[in-house]
Amino acid sequence: MSDSATLPSALPAKTQLRKQIRAARRGLTTNQQRRASRRLCQRLARSPEMQRARHIGIYWPMDGEIDPRPLLARFPGKHFYLPALPRPGRTTMTFIHWPGALLRYRNRYGIPEPVIGGGAVRAPQKLDMVLVPLVAFDPSGARLGMGAGYYDRTFAFKHLRPGSGPQLVGVAHQLQCVPKLPAESWDIPLALVATDQRLYRCR
């Protein structure tokens, strides 16, 4: 597999890029997904960033996203938290402690998430590391998400206080790497991107 998605010299508009890469990752077979998840988790487990972190934001994979959940079994002594979408009147996500139990509640996008009150809540600023899902990334740490802006709003405080809060680690299949993404003023750059093939230290 190549180091990046096969794209023309001029990147298509974000909408087209999202469509193209989402289709590519959904096209991976179940066995390819399992192998990619295993390689990703092995690579992350060896990283000093993961070894140092104690409180870690994670995500429930959907739509062909690479699966980071095996990390819970590798690190039973660490605390993992799943995001919950903003409550009414709020613009930022809530991170709720998740020990790996089956989740029955699904949010409006169909993604399983903990029920607020069902586990300890940890402020985003108090996490050590957050594994961030994405649609595309480039080696500088620029990230293209689904377009809703939840992670950018939740971690916007990092613009005002650079270096504060958790390390944001993009997590993806290698095929989601593109040569260059345009940066927007509200984008929160990633410190590290981990794929099934390599680590990119961006900051």
Coordinates of C-alpha atoms in Angstrom, one line a residue:
M1 CA 0.0 0.0 0.0
S2 CA 1.3 3.4 -0.8
D3 CA 2.1 6.1 1.7
S4 CA -0.9 8.2 0.7
A5 CA -4.1 8.1 -1.1
T6 CA -3.9 8.3 -4.9
L7 CA -4.9 11.8 -5.7
P8 CA -4.5 14.2 -8.6
S9 CA -1.9 16.9 -8.2
A10 CA -4.6 19.4 -7.2
L11 CA -6.6 18.1 -4.3
P12 CA -10.3 18.0 -4.9
A13 CA -12.7 20.0 -2.8
K14 CA -13.1 18.8 0.8
T15 CA -16.5 17.2 0.1
Q16 CA -15.1 15.2 -2.8
L17 CA -12.0 14.2 -0.8
R18 CA -14.2 13.0 2.1
K19 CA -16.3 10.9 -0.3
Q20 CA -13.3 9.4 -1.9
I21 CA -11.4 8.4 1.2
R22 CA -14.5 7.2 3.1
A23 CA -15.2 4.9 0.2
A24 CA -11.6 3.6 0.2
R25 CA -11.6 2.7 3.9
R26 CA -15.1 1.2 3.7
G27 CA -13.7 -1.0 0.9
L28 CA -11.3 -2.7 3.2
T29 CA -12.2 -6.3 4.0
T30 CA -12.9 -7.5 7.5
N31 CA -9.5 -9.2 7.6
Q32 CA -7.7 -6.1 6.3
Q33 CA -9.4 -4.1 9.0
R34 CA -8.4 -6.5 11.7
R35 CA -4.7 -6.6 10.6
A36 CA -4.7 -2.8 10.3
S37 CA -6.1 -2.5 13.9
R38 CA -3.5 -4.9 15.3
R39 CA -0.6 -3.1 13.6
L40 CA -1.9 0.3 14.7
C41 CA -2.3 -0.8 18.3
Q42 CA 1.2 -2.5 18.4
R43 CA 2.7 0.7 17.0
L44 CA 0.9 2.9 19.5
A45 CA 1.6 0.6 22.4
R46 CA 5.4 1.0 21.8
S47 CA 5.3 4.8 21.6
P48 CA 6.5 6.8 24.6
E49 CA 3.4 9.0 24.3
M50 CA 1.1 6.1 24.9
Q51 CA 3.3 4.6 27.6
R52 CA 3.3 8.0 29.6
A53 CA -0.4 8.7 29.2
R54 CA -2.8 7.6 32.0
H55 CA -6.1 9.3 31.0
I56 CA -6.8 8.7 27.3
G57 CA -9.7 9.7 25.0
I58 CA -10.6 7.0 22.5
Y59 CA -13.4 6.6 20.0
W60 CA -15.8 3.9 18.8
P61 CA -15.0 3.2 15.1
M62 CA -17.6 3.6 12.4
D63 CA -17.7 4.0 8.7
G64 CA -14.5 2.0 8.1
E65 CA -12.5 3.9 10.7
I66 CA -9.5 2.0 12.0
D67 CA -10.2 0.4 15.4
P68 CA -8.2 1.5 18.4
R69 CA -10.3 -0.4 21.0
P70 CA -7.8 -3.3 21.5
L71 CA -5.7 -0.8 23.4
L72 CA -8.0 -1.3 26.4
A73 CA -6.9 -4.9 26.8
R74 CA -3.2 -4.0 26.3
F75 CA -3.3 -1.3 29.0
P76 CA -5.7 -2.4 31.8
G77 CA -4.1 0.0 34.2
K78 CA -4.9 3.1 32.1
H79 CA -8.2 5.0 32.0
F80 CA -10.0 5.3 28.7
Y81 CA -12.8 7.8 27.9
L82 CA -15.3 7.9 25.1
P83 CA -16.7 11.2 23.8
A84 CA -20.4 12.1 24.1
L85 CA -21.9 14.7 21.7
P86 CA -22.6 18.2 23.2
R87 CA -25.6 18.4 25.4
P88 CA -28.2 21.1 24.6
G89 CA -26.8 24.5 25.1
R90 CA -23.2 23.3 24.9
T91 CA -20.7 23.3 22.0
T92 CA -18.1 20.9 23.3
M93 CA -18.0 17.2 23.8
T94 CA -18.0 15.4 27.2
F95 CA -15.5 12.5 27.8
I96 CA -16.9 9.7 29.9
H97 CA -14.9 6.9 31.5
W98 CA -15.4 3.7 29.6
P99 CA -14.0 0.3 30.8
G100 CA -14.9 -1.5 27.6
A101 CA -18.5 -2.5 28.3
L102 CA -21.0 -2.9 25.6
L103 CA -22.9 0.3 24.8
R104 CA -26.6 0.3 24.0
Y105 CA -27.2 4.0 23.5
R106 CA -26.5 5.4 20.1
N107 CA -26.3 9.1 19.3
R108 CA -28.0 10.8 16.4
Y109 CA -25.2 9.6 14.0
G110 CA -25.8 6.0 15.1
I111 CA -22.5 5.9 17.1
P112 CA -22.5 4.1 20.4
E113 CA -21.6 6.4 23.3
P114 CA -21.8 6.3 27.1
V115 CA -24.8 7.8 28.8
I116 CA -23.9 10.9 30.8
G117 CA -24.1 9.9 34.5
G118 CA -23.2 6.3 33.7
G119 CA -19.4 6.9 34.3
A120 CA -17.0 9.4 35.6
V121 CA -16.6 12.5 33.5
R122 CA -13.2 14.0 32.8
A123 CA -12.7 17.5 31.4
P124 CA -11.0 17.6 28.0
Q125 CA -8.2 19.7 29.5
K126 CA -7.5 17.0 32.0
L127 CA -6.9 14.2 29.5
D128 CA -3.3 13.2 28.8
M129 CA -3.9 12.0 25.2
V130 CA -6.9 11.9 22.8
L131 CA -7.0 9.5 19.9
V132 CA -8.8 11.5 17.2
P133 CA -10.6 9.9 14.3
L134 CA -10.3 11.6 10.9
V135 CA -11.1 11.3 7.2
A136 CA -7.8 12.5 5.9
F137 CA -4.5 13.9 7.2
D138 CA -1.2 15.2 5.9
P139 CA 2.3 14.6 7.4
S140 CA 2.3 18.1 8.9
G141 CA -0.6 17.1 11.2
A142 CA -3.4 18.9 9.4
R143 CA -6.6 16.9 9.7
L144 CA -9.8 16.7 7.7
G145 CA -12.7 15.5 9.8
M146 CA -16.4 14.8 8.9
G147 CA -17.1 18.6 8.9
A148 CA -19.1 18.9 12.1
G149 CA -16.2 20.5 14.0
Y150 CA -16.7 18.7 17.4
Y151 CA -13.1 18.1 18.1
D152 CA -12.0 21.5 16.9
R153 CA -14.5 23.2 19.2
T154 CA -13.8 20.9 22.1
F155 CA -10.0 21.6 22.0
A156 CA -10.2 25.2 20.8
F157 CA -8.5 26.2 24.1
K158 CA -5.3 24.9 22.7
H159 CA -5.2 28.0 20.4
L160 CA -5.2 30.3 23.4
R161 CA -2.9 28.1 25.5
P162 CA -0.5 26.3 23.1
G163 CA 0.9 23.2 24.7
S164 CA -1.9 22.9 27.2
G165 CA -4.2 19.9 27.6
P166 CA -3.8 16.5 26.0
Q167 CA -1.7 15.5 23.1
L168 CA -4.0 15.1 20.1
V169 CA -3.1 11.9 18.2
G170 CA -4.7 11.3 14.8
V171 CA -5.5 7.7 14.1
A172 CA -6.1 6.4 10.6
H173 CA -5.4 3.9 7.9
Q174 CA -2.3 4.7 5.9
L175 CA -4.5 5.2 2.8
Q176 CA -6.0 8.3 4.5
C177 CA -2.7 10.2 4.2
V178 CA -2.7 12.9 1.5
P179 CA 0.3 15.1 0.5
K180 CA -1.2 18.4 1.7
L181 CA -4.4 19.7 3.3
P182 CA -5.5 23.3 3.4
A183 CA -5.4 24.7 6.9
E184 CA -8.3 26.7 8.4
S185 CA -7.9 29.2 11.2
W186 CA -10.0 27.1 13.5
D187 CA -8.2 23.8 12.9
I188 CA -6.4 22.2 15.8
P189 CA -3.3 20.6 14.5
L190 CA -2.3 17.1 15.6
A191 CA 0.9 16.4 17.6
L192 CA 1.1 12.9 16.2
V193 CA -0.6 10.7 13.6
A194 CA -0.6 6.9 14.0
T195 CA -1.5 4.6 11.2
D196 CA -1.2 0.8 10.5
Q197 CA 2.1 1.5 8.8
R198 CA 3.9 4.3 10.6
L199 CA 4.0 7.2 13.1
Y200 CA 4.1 10.8 12.0
R201 CA 5.5 13.2 14.7
C202 CA 4.1 16.5 13.6
R203 CA 4.8 18.9 16.5

